mmCIF file of C-alpha atoms in Angstrom:
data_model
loop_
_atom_site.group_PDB
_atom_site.id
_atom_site.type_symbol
_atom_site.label_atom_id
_atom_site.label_comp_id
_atom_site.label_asym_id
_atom_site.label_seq_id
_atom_site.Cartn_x
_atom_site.Cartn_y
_atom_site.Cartn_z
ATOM 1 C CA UNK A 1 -19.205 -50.328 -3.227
ATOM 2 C CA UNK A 2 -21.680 -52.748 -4.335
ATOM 3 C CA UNK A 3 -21.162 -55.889 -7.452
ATOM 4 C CA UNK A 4 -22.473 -53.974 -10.226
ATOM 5 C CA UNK A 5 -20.011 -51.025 -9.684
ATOM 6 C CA UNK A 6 -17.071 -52.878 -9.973
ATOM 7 C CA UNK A 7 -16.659 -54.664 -13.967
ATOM 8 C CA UNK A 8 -13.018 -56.756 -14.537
ATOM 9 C CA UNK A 9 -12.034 -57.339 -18.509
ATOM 10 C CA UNK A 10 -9.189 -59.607 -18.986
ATOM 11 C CA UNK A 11 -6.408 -59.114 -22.114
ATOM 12 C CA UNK A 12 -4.401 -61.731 -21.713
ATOM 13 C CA UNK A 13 -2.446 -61.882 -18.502
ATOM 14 C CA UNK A 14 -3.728 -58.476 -18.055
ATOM 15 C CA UNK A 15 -6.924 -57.755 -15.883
ATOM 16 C CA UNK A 16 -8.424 -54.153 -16.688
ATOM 17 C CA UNK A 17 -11.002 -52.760 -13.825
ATOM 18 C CA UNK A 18 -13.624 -50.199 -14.812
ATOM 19 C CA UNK A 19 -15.171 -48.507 -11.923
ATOM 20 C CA UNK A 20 -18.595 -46.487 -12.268
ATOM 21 C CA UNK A 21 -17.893 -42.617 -12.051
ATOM 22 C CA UNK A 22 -20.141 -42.360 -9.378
ATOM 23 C CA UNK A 23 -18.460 -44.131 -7.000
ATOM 24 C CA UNK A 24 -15.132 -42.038 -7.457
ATOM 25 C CA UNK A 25 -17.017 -38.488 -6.467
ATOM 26 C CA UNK A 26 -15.852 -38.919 -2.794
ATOM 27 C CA UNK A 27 -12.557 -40.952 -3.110
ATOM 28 C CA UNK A 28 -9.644 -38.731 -1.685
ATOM 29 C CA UNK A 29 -6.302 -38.797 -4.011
ATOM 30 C CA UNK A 30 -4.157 -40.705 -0.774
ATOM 31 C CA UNK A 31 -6.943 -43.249 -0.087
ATOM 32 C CA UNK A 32 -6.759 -46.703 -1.371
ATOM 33 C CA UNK A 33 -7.910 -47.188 -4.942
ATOM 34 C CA UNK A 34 -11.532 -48.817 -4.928
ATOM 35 C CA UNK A 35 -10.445 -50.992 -7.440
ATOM 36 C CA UNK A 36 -8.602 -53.066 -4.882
ATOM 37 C CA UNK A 37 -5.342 -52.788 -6.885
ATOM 38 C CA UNK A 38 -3.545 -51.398 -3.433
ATOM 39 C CA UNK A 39 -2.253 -48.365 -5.120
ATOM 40 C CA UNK A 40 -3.512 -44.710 -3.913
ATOM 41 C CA UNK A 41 -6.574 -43.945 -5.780
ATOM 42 C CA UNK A 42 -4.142 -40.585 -7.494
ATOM 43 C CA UNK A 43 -1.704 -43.793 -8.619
ATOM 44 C CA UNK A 44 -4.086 -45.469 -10.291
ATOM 45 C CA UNK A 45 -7.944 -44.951 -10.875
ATOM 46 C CA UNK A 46 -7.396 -41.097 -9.758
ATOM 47 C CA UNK A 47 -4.458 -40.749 -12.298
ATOM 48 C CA UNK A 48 -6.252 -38.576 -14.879
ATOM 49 C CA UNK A 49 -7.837 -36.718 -12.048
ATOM 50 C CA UNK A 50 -4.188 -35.734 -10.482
ATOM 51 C CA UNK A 51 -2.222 -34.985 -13.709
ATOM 52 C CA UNK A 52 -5.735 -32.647 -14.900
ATOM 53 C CA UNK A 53 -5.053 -28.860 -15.704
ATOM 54 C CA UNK A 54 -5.610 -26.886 -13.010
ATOM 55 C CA UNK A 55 -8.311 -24.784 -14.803
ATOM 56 C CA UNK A 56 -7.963 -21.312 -13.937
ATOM 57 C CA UNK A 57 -11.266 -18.785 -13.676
ATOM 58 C CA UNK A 58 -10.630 -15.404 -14.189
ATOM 59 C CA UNK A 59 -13.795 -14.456 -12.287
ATOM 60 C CA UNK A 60 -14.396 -17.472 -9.739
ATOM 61 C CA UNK A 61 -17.083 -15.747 -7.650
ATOM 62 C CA UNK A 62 -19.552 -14.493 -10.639
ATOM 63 C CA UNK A 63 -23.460 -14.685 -9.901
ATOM 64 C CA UNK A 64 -22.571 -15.252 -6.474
ATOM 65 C CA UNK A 65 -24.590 -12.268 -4.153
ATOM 66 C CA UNK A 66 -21.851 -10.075 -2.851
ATOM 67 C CA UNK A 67 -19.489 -10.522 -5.047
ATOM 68 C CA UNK A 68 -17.573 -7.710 -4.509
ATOM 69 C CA UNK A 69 -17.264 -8.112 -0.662
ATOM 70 C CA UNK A 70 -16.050 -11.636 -0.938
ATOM 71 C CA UNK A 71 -13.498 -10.495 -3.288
ATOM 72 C CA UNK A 72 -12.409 -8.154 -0.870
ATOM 73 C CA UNK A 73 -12.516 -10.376 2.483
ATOM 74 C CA UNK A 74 -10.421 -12.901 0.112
ATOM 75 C CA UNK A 75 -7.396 -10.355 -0.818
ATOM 76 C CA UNK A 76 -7.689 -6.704 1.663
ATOM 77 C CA UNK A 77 -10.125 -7.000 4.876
ATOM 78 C CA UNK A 78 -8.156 -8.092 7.885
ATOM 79 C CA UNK A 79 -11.109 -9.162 10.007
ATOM 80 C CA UNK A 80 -14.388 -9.965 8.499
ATOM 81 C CA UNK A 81 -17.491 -12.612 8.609
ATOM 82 C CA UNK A 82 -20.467 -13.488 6.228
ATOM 83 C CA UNK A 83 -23.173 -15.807 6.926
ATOM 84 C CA UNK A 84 -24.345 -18.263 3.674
ATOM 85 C CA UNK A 85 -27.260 -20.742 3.456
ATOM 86 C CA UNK A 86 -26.573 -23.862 2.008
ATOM 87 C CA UNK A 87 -29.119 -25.662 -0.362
ATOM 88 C CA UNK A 88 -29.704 -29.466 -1.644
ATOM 89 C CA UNK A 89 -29.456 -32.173 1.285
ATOM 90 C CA UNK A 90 -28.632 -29.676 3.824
ATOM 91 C CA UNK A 91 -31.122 -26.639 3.170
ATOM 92 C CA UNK A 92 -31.310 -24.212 5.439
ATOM 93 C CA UNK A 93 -27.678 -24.637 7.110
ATOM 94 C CA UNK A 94 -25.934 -21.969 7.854
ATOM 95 C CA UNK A 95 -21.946 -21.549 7.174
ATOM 96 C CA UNK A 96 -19.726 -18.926 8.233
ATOM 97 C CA UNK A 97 -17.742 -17.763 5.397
ATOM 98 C CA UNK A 98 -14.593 -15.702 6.846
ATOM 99 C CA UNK A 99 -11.366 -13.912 6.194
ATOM 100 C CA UNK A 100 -9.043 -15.797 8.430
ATOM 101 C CA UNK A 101 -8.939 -18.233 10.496
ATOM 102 C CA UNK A 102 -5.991 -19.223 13.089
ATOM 103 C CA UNK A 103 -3.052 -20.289 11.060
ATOM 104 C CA UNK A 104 -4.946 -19.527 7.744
ATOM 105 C CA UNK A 105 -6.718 -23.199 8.376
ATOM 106 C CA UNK A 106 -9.408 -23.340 5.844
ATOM 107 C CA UNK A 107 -11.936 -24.800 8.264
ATOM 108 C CA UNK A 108 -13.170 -25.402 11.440
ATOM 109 C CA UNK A 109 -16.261 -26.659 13.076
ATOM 110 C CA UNK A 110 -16.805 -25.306 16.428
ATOM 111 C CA UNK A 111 -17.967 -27.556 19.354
ATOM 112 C CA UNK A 112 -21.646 -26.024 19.028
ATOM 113 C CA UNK A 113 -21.239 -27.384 15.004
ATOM 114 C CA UNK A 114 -21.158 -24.191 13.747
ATOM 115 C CA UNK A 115 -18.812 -24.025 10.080
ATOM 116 C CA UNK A 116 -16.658 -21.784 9.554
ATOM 117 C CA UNK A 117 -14.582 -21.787 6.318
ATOM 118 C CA UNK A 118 -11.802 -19.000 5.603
ATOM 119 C CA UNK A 119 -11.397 -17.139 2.394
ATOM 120 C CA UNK A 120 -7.522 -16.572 3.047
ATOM 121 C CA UNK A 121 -5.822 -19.500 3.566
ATOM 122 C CA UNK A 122 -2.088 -21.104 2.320
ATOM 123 C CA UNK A 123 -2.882 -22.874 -0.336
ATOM 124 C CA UNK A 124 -5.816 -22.219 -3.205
ATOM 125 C CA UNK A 125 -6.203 -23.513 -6.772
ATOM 126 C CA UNK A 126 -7.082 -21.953 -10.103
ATOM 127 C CA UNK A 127 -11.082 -21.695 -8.748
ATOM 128 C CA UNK A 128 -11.420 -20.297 -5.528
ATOM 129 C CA UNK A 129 -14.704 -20.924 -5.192
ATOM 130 C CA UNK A 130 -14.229 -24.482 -5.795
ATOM 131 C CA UNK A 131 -11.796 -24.459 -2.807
ATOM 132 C CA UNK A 132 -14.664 -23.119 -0.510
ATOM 133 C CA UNK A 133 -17.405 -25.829 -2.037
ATOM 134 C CA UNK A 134 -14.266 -28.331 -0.853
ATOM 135 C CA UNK A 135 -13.815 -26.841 1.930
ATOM 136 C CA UNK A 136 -17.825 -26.974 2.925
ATOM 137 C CA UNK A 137 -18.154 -30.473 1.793
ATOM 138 C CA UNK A 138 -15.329 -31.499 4.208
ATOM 139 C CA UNK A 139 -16.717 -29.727 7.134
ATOM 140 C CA UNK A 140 -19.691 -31.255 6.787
ATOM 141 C CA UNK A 141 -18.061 -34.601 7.299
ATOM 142 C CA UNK A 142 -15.811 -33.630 10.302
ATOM 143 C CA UNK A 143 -16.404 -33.894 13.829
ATOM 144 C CA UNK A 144 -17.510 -31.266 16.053
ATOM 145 C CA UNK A 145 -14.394 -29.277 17.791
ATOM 146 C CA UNK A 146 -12.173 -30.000 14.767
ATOM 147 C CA UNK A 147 -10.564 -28.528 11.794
ATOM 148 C CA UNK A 148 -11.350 -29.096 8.597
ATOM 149 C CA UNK A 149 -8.493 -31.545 6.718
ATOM 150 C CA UNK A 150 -8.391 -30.754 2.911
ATOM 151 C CA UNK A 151 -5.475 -32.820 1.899
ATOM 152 C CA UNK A 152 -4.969 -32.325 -1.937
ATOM 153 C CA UNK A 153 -6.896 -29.139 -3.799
ATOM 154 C CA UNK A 154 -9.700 -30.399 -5.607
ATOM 155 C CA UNK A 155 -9.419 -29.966 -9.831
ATOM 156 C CA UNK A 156 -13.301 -30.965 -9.948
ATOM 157 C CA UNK A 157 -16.568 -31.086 -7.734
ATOM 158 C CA UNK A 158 -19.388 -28.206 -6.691
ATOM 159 C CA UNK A 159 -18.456 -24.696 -6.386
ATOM 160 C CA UNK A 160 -19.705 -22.620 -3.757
ATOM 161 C CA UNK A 161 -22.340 -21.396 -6.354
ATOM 162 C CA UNK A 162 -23.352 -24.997 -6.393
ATOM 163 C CA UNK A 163 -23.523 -25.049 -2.815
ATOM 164 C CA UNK A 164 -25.168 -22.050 -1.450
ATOM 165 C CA UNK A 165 -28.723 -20.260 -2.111
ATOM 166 C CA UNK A 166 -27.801 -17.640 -4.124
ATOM 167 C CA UNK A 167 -31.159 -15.843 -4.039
ATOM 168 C CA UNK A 168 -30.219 -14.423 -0.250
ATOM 169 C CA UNK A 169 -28.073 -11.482 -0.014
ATOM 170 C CA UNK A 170 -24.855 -11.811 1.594
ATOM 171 C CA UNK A 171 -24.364 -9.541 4.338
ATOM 172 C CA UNK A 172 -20.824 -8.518 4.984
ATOM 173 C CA UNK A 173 -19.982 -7.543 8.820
ATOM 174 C CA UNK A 174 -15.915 -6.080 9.596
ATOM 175 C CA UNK A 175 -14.685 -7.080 12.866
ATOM 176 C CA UNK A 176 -12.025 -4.841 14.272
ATOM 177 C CA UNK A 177 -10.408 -7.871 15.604
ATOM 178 C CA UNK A 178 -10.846 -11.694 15.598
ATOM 179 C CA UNK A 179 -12.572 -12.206 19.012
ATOM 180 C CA UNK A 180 -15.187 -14.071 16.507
ATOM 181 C CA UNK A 181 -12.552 -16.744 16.385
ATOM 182 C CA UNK A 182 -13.514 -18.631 19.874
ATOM 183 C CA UNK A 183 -16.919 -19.075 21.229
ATOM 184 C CA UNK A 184 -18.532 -17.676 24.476
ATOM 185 C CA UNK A 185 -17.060 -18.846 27.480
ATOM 186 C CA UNK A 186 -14.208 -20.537 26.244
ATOM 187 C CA UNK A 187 -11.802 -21.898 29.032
ATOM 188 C CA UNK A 188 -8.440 -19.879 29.021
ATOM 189 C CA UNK A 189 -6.330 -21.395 32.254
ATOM 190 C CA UNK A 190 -2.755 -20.584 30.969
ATOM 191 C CA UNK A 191 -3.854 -17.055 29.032
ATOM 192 C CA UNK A 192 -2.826 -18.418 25.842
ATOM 193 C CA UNK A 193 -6.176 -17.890 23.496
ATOM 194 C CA UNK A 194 -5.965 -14.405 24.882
ATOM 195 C CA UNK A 195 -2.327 -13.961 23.808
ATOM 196 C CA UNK A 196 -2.600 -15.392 20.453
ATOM 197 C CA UNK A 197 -5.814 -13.273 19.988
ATOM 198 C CA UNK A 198 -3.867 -9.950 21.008
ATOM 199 C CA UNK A 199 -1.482 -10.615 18.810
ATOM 200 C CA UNK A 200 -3.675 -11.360 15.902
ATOM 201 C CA UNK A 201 -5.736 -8.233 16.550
ATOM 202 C CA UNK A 202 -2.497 -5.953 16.840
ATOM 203 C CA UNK A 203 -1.382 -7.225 13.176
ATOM 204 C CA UNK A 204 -4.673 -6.474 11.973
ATOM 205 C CA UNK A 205 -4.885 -2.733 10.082
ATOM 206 C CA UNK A 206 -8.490 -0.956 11.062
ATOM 207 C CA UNK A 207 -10.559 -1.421 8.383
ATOM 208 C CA UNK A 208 -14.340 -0.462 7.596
ATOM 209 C CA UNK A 209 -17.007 -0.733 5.296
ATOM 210 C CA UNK A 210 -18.950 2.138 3.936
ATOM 211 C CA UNK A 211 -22.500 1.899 4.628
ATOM 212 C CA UNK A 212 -23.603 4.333 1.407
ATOM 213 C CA UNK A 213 -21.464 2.341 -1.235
ATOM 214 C CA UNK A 214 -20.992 -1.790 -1.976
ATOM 215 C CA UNK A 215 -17.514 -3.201 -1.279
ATOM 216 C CA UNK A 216 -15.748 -0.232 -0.424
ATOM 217 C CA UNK A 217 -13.337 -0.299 2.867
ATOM 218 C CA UNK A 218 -11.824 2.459 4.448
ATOM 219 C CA UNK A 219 -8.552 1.607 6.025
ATOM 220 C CA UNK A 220 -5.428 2.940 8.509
ATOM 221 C CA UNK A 221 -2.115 1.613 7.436
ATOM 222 C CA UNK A 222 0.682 3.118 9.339
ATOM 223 C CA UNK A 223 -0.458 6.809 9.343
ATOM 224 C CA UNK A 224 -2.038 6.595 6.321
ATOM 225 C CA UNK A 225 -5.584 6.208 4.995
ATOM 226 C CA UNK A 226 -7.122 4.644 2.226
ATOM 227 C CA UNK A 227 -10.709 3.620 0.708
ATOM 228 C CA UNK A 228 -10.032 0.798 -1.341
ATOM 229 C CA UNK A 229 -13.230 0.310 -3.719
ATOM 230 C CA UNK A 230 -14.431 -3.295 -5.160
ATOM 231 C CA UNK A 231 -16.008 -2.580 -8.071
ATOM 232 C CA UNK A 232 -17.721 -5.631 -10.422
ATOM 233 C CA UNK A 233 -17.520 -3.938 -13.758
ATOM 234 C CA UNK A 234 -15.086 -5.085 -16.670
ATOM 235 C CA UNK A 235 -11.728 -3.770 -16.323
ATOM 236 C CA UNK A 236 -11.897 -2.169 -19.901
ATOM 237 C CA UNK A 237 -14.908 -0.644 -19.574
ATOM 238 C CA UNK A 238 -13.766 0.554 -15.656
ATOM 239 C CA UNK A 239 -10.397 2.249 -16.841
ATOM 240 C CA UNK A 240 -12.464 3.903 -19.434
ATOM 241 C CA UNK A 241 -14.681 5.277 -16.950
ATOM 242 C CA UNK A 242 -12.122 6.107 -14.784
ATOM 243 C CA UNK A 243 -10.120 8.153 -17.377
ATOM 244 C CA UNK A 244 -12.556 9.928 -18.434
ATOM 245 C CA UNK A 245 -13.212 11.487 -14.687
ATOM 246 C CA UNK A 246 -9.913 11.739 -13.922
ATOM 247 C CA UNK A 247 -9.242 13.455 -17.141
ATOM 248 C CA UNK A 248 -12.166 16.060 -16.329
ATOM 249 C CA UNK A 249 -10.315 16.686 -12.472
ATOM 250 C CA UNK A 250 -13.171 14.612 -10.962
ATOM 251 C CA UNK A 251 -11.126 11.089 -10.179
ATOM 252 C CA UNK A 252 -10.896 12.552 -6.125
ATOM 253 C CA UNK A 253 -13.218 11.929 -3.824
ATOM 254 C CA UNK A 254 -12.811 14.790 -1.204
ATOM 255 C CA UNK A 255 -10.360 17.402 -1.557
ATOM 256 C CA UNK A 256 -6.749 16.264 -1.068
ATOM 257 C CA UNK A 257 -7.614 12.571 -2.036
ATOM 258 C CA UNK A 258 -5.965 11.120 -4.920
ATOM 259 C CA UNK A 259 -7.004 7.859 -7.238
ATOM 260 C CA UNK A 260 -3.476 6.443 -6.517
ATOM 261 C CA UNK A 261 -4.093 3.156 -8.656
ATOM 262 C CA UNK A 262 -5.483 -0.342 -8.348
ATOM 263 C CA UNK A 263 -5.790 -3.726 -7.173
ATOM 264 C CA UNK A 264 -6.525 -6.938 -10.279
ATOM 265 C CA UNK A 265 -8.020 -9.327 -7.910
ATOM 266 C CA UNK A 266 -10.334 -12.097 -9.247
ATOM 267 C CA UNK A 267 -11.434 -10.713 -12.300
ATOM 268 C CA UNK A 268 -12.396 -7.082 -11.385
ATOM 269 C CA UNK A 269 -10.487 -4.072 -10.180
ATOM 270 C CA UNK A 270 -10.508 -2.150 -6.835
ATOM 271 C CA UNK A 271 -9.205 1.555 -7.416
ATOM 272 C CA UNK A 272 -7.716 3.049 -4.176
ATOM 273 C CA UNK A 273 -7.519 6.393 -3.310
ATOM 274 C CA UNK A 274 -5.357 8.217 -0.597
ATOM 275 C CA UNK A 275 -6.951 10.135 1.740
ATOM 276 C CA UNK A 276 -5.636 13.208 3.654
ATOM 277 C CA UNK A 277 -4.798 12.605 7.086
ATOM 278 C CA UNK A 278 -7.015 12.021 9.721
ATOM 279 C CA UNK A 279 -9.835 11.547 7.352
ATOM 280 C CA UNK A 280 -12.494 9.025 8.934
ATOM 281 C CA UNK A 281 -14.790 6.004 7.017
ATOM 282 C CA UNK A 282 -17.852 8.929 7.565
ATOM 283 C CA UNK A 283 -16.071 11.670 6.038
ATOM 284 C CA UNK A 284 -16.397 9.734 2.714
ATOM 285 C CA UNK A 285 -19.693 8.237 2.990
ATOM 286 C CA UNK A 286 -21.476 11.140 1.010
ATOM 287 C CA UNK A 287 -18.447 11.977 -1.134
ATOM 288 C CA UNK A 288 -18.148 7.670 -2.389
ATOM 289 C CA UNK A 289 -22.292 8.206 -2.911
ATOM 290 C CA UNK A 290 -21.715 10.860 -4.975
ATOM 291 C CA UNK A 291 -18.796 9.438 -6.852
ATOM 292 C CA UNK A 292 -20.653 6.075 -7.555
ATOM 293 C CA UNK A 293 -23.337 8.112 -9.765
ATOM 294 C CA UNK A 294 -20.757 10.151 -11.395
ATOM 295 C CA UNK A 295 -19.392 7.198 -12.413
ATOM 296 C CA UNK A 296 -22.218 5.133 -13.716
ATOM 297 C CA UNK A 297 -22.686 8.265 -16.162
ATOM 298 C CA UNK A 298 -18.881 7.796 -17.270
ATOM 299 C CA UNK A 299 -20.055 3.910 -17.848
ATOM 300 C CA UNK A 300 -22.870 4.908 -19.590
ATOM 301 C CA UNK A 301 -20.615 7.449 -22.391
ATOM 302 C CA UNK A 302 -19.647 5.566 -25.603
ATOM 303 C CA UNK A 303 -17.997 8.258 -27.251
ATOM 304 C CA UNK A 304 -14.175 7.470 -28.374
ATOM 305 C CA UNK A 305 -11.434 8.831 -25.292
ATOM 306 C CA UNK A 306 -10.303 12.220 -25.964
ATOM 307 C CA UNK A 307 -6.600 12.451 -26.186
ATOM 308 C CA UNK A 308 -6.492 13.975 -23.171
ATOM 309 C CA UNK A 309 -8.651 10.853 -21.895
ATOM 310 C CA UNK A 310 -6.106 8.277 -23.159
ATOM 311 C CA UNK A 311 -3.156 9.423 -21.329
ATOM 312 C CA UNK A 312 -5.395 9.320 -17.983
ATOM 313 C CA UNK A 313 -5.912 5.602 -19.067
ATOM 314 C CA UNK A 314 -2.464 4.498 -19.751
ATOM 315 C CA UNK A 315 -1.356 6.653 -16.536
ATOM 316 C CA UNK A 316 -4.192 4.466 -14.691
ATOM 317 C CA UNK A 317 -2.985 0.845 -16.355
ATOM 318 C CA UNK A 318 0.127 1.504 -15.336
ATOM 319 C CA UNK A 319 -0.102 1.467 -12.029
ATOM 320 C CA UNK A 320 -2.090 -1.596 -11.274
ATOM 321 C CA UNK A 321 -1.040 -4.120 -9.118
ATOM 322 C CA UNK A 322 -2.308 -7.609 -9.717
ATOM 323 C CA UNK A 323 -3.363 -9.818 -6.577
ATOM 324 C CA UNK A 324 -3.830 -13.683 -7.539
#
């Protein structure tokens, strides 16, 4: 920190430092103040930076391409990778956005440098995507073969809209395990990788994405299926929607299905229907097609709910389950 950055006023017997915002952008809260006072910079400089509200966004991953599927690899997809380009001083990089990582770390940077950051991991703030722009900026600063170290959640500082070109799709890819955890030829002499990856894999329900729909994931739990649907409209204006066809007998998707309820995660909903047994992720390819335009002409209706309508709605609120 050069002269100029650093300005001392004295009061008295009392010496005030002022510091130049800029040079505070990269100062963790447990690293020595650059004032030179020998407190942590969160003790002293930092103070009104650690005691900030946590600002909360109701919809942290708005504007961002894919939306929808990064809601869902945050909250119900077991196994799943997506490839981002970052912009600014390092355009053209490539970072590996993922569920999960081993131990829900939120980073790691393979031996080859390759990033990957998780979407599920033990701790998050208020802004999710401000967790993954932390997350990115620290992997870019950490040594090949290494985790990424977070230490305190970040209250300010780029988002991953910030970070990444947003003018590239996002393409989603479901894993039915984790293998994509360890490189090629990774050296396994006591079998432990292998064990820790079986395990990982067995915990891990099978999950897949439709191909005809966005953000909508067929999945096995138990012997039960689902197709749990991502949808990036506003919840009002959803349930409407939603009432309205299940109020008219047209809320299934293929016979013996049911619209069971849904997920609040981030801002939107994700209805999920039951499906009969043994039904696969093709069986509902067509049907989800066909529901998605049925639906945008339910969006599309302004007229006041019916009576009949409203009770489908309140039956539909009420069984919503809110993820955060």
């Amino acid at each position: 920190m050069g002269k100029k950055s650093r300005q001392r006023a004295k009061s008295g017997n009392t010496t005030t430092v002022t510091l130049d915002p800029a040079d505070l952008v990269d100062v963790g809260p447990r690293e020595p103040c650059p004032c030179g006072s020998g407190k942590r910079f969160k003790q002293c400089h930092g103070k009104d930076r650690a005691q900030a509200t946590d600002t909360f966004v109701m919809r942290p991953f708005e504007g961002l391409p894919s939306e929808c599927d990064l809601i869902a690899f945050r909250e119900i997809v077991p196994a799943g990778t997506a490839e981002v380009v970052l912009t600014g001083d390092n355009a053209g990089k490539v970072v590996n956005l993922v569920t999960l990582l081993p131990m829900a770390m939120p980073g790691l940077v393979r031996d080859d440098e390759t990033i990957w950051i998780g979407l599920q991991t033990h701790a998050s703030s208020g802004d999710p995507s401000r967790d993954l722009g932390h997350a990115i900026n620290a992997a870019l600063h950490t040594e090949p073969g290494n985790p990424v170290q977070l230490g305190d959640l970040m209250k300010e500082g780029p988002r991953l809209q910030d970070l990444i070109d947003t003018s590239k799709p996002i393409e989603a890819k479901v894993h039915e395990g984790f293998d994509f955890w360890v490189g090629e030829n990774v050296e396994d002499p006591t079998g432990e990788v292998a064990a820790g990856l079986e395990r990982a894999n067995a915990a891990a329900a099978p999950t897949k994405r439709l191909e005809s729909v966005e953000a909508a994931y067929w999945t096995e739990i138990g012997d039960r299926r689902y197709l749990r649907w991502v949808l990036p409209h506003s919840e009002d204006t959803l349930l409407d929607a939603l009432a309205r066809l299940h109020a008219a007998g047209s809320s299934a998707l293929i016979e013996g299905s049911r619209l069971i309820g849904s997920f609040r995660a981030l801002g939107v909903l994700a209805p999920v229907w039951e499906l009969p047994a043994g039904t696969e992720a093709a069986d509902v390819e067509k049907p989800a097609a066909d529901f998605a335009v049925a639906l945008e002409k339910a969006l599309a209706t302004e007229a006041t709910l019916s009576t009949e309508e409203r009770a489908a709605r309140a039956g539909l609120a009420s069984r919503q389950l809110t993820i955060r």
